[in-house]
CSV table of C-alpha atoms in Angstrom, one decimal:
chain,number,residue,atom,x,y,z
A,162,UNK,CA,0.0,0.0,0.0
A,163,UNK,CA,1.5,2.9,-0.7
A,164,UNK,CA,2.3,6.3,1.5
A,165,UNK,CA,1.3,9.7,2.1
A,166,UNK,CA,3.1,11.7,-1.2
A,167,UNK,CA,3.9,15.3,-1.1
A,168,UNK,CA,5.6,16.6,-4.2
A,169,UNK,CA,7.6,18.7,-5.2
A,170,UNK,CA,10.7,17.6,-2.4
A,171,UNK,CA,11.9,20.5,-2.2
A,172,UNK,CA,11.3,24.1,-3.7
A,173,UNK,CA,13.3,27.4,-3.4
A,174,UNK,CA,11.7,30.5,-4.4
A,175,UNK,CA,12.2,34.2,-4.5
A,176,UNK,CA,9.8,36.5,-1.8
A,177,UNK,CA,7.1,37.9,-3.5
A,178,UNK,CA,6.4,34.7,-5.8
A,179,UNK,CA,3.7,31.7,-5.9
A,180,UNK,CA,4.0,28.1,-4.2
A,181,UNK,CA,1.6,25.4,-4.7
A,182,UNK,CA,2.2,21.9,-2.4
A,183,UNK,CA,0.5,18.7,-3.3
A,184,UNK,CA,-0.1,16.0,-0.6
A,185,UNK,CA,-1.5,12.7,-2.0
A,186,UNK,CA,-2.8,10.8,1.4
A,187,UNK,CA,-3.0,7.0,1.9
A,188,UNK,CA,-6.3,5.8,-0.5
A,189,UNK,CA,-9.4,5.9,1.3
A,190,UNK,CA,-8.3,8.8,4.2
A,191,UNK,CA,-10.7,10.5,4.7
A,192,UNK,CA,-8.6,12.6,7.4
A,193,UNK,CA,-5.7,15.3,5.8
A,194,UNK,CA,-3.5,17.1,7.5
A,195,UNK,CA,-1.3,19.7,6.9
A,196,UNK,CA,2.1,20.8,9.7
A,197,UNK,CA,4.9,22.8,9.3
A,198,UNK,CA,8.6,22.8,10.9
A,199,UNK,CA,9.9,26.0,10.8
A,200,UNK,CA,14.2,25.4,11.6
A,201,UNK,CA,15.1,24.0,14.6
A,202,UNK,CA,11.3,24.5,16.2
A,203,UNK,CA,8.6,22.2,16.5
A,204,UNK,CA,6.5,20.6,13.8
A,205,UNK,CA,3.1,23.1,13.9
A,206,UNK,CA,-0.5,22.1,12.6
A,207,UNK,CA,-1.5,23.9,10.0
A,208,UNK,CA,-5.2,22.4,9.3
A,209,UNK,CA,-7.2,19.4,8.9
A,210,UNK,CA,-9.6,18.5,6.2
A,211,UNK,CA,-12.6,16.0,6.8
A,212,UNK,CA,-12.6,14.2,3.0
A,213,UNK,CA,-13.1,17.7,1.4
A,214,UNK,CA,-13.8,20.0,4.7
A,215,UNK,CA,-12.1,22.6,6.7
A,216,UNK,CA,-12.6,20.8,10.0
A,217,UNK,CA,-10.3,23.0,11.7
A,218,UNK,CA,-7.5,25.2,10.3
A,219,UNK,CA,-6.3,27.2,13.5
A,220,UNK,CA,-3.5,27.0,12.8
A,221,UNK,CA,-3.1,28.7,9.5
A,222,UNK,CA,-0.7,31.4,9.9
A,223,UNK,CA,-2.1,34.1,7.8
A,224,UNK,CA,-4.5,34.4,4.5
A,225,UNK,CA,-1.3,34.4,2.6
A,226,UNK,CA,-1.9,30.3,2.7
A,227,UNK,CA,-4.6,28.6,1.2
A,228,UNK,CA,-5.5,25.0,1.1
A,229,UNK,CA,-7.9,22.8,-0.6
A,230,UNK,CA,-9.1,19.1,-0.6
A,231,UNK,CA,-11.3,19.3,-4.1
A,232,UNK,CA,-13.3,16.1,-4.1
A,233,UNK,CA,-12.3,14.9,-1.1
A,234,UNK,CA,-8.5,13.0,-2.5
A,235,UNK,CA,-5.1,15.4,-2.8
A,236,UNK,CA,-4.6,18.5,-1.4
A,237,UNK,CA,-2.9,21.5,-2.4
A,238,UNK,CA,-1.3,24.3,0.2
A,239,UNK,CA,-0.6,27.7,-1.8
A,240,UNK,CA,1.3,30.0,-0.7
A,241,UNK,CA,0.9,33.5,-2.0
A,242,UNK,CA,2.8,35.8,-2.0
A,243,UNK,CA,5.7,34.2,-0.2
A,244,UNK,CA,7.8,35.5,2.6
A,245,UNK,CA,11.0,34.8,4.3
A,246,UNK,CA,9.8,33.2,7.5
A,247,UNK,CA,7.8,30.9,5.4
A,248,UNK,CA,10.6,28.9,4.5
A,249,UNK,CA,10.4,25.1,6.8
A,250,UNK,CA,9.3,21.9,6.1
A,251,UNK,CA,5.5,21.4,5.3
A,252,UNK,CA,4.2,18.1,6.2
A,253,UNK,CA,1.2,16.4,5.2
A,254,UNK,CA,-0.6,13.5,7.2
A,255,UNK,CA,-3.5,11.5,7.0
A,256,UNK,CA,-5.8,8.9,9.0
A,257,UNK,CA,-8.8,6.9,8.4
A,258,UNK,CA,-12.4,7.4,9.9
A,259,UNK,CA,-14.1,10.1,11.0
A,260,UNK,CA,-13.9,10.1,14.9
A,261,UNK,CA,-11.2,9.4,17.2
A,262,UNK,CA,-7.8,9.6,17.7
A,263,UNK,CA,-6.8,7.7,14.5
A,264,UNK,CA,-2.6,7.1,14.0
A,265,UNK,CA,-1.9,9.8,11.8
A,266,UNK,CA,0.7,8.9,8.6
A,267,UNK,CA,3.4,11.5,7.3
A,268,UNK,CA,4.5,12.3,3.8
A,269,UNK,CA,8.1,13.0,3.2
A,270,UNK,CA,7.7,16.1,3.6
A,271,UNK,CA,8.4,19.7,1.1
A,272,UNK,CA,11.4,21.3,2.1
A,273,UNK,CA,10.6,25.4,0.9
A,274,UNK,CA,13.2,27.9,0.9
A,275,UNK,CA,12.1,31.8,0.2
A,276,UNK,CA,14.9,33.5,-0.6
B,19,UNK,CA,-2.3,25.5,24.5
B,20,UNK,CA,-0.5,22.4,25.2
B,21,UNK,CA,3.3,22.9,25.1
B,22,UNK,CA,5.6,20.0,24.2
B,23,UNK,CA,9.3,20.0,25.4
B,24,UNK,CA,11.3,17.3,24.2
B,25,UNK,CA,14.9,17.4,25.1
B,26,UNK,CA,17.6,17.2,24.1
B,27,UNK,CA,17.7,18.6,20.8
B,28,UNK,CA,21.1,17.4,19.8
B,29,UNK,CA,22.5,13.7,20.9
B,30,UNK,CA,25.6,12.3,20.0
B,31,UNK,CA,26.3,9.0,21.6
B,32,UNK,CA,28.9,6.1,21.2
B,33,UNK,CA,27.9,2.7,19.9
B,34,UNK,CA,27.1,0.3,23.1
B,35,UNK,CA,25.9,3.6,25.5
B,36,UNK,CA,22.9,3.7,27.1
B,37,UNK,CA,20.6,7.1,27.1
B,38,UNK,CA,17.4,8.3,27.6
B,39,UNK,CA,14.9,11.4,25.5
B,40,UNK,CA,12.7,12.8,27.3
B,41,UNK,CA,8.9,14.5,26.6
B,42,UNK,CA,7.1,16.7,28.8
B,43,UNK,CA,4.2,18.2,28.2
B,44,UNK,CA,1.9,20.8,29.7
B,45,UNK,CA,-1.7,19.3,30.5
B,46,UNK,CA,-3.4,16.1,30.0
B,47,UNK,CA,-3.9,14.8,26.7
B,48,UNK,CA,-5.2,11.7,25.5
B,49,UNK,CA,-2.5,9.5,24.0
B,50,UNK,CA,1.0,9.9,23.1
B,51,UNK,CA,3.4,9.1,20.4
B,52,UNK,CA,7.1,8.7,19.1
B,53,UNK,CA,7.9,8.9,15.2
B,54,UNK,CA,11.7,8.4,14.3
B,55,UNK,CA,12.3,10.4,10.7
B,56,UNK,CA,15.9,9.4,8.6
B,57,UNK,CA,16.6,12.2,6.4
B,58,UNK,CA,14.7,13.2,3.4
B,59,UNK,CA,12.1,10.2,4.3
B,60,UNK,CA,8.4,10.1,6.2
B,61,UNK,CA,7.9,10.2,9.9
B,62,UNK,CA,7.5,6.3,10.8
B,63,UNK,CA,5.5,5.3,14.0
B,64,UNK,CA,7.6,3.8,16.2
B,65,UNK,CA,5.1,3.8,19.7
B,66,UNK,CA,1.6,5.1,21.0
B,67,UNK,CA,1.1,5.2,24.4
B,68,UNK,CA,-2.5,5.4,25.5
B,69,UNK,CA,-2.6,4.8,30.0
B,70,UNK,CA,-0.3,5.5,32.6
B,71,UNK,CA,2.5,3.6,33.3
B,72,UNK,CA,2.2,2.4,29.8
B,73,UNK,CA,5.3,1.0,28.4
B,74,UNK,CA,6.2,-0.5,24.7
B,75,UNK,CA,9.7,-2.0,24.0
B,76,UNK,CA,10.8,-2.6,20.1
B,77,UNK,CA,14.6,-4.1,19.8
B,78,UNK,CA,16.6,-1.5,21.5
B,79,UNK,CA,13.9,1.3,22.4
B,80,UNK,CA,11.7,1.7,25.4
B,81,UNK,CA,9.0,3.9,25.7
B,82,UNK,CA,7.2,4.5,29.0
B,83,UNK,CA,4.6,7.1,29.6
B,84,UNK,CA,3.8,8.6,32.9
B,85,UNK,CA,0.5,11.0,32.7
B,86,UNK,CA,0.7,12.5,36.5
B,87,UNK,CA,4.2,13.9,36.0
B,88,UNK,CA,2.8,14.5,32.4
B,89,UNK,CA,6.4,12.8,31.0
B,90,UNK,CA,7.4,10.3,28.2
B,91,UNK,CA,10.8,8.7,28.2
B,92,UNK,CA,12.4,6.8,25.2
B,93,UNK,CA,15.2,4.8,26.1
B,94,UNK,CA,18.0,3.7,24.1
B,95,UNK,CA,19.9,0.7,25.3
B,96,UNK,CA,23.0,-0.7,23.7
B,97,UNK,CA,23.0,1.9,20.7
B,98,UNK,CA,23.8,0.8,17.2
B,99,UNK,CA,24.4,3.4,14.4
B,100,UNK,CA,21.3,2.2,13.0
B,101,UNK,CA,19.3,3.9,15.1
B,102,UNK,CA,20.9,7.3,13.9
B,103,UNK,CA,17.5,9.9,13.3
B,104,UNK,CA,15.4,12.6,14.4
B,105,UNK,CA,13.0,11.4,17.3
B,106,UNK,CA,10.2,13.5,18.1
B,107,UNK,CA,7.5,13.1,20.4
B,108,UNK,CA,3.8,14.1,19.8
B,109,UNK,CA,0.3,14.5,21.8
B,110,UNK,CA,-3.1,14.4,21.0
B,111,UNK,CA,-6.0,16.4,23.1
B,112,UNK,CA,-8.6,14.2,24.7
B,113,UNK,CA,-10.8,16.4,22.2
B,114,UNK,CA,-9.5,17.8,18.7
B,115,UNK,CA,-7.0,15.8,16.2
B,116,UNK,CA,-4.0,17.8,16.0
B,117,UNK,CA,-0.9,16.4,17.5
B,118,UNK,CA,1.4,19.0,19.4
B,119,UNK,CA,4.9,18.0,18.7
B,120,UNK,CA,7.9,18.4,20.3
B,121,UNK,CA,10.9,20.1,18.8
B,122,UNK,CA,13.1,16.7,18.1
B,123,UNK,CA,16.0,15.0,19.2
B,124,UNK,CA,18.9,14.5,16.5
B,125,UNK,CA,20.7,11.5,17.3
B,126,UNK,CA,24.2,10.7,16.4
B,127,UNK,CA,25.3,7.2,16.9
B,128,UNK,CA,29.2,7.2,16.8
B,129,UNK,CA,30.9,3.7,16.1
């Protein structure tokens, strides 16, 4: 059975410009999740989707970040424009069912640097 | 909100030693977990601890959880460079989904 996917690995961009990551959870998820690492701190949530909901994106750090779960299968996290201090690692995760505290799986991982 | 202090950050250890990383955490939560990530690759599941005085042993880690001091220990016994990674700890809320993480533990194993 195959992973969680993010793609691209890694992506290094100017301030000011567009970044679009793709998480592909583990097939029939219907739990997403997006984190982030910022160097040397903590991995932070970000959001989770319900199959193609906002259940609760609190931690979303500003409206420079969008996210969507069309149909309920990948997500996407745009980043627009981009700033410094958004560079980290952006994790996606996902878990089965709808209630309880499901093991949540990780992707690899995006690496973003803003230059 | 729940605060997650993991310590310490950086390890380096000698092949054969003994050490232990430790998780605290700020107030009660529901269960607790430990992923091990190798560079460049996914954060793999290593142990979920759901009661107090839990404790789950794989080859040479032990993990014990203790909710009243609100602290998780992973131990490493008789460490092989194998076990070289970045170990972090995380905690889920009795209510909500999002884990809080700690902020790692790079560990060196040095033959």
């Amino acid at each position: 059975e195959a992973g969680v996917t993010q793609f691209p690995s890694h992506s290094v961009i100017e301030k000011g410009q567009t970044v679009t990551l793709r998480c592909d959870p583990i097939s029939g998820h219907d739990n997403l999740y997006w984190y982030r690492r910022v160097m040397g701190k903590e991995i932070k949530f970000l959001l989770h989707f319900v199959k193609e909901s906002k259940q609760d994106e609190s931690g979303m750090p500003n409206n420079r970040f969008l996210a969507e779960r069309t149909g309920g299968t990948y997500s996407t996290l745009k980043v627009q424009p981009a700033e410094l201090e958004d560079s980290g690692v952006y994790f996606c995760a996902s878990s089965p069912g709808t209630g309880g505290h499901n093991e949540q799986f990780f992707g690899p991982g995006t690496r973003l640097t803003v230059l | 909100e729940l605060k997650v202090e993991q310590n310490p950050l950086f390890l380096s250890m000698q092949e054969g030693k003994n050490y232990t990383i430790y998780c605290n955490y700020s107030t009660t939560s529901d269960r607790l977990y430990w992923y091990r990530q190798d560079p460049g690759k996914s954060l793999e599941s290593l142990f979920v601890l759901l009661s107090n005085g839990a404790v789950k042993q794989e080859g040479r880690l032990m993990a014990s959880l203790d909710t009243k001091a609100r602290l998780s220990t992973l131990h490493i016994t008789a460490a092989v460079h194998d076990l070289s990674a970045t170990y972090f700890c995380a905690v889920v809320r009795f209510t909500g989904n999002q884990f809080y993480f700690g902020t790692g533990t790079s560990l060196t194993v040095i033959p």
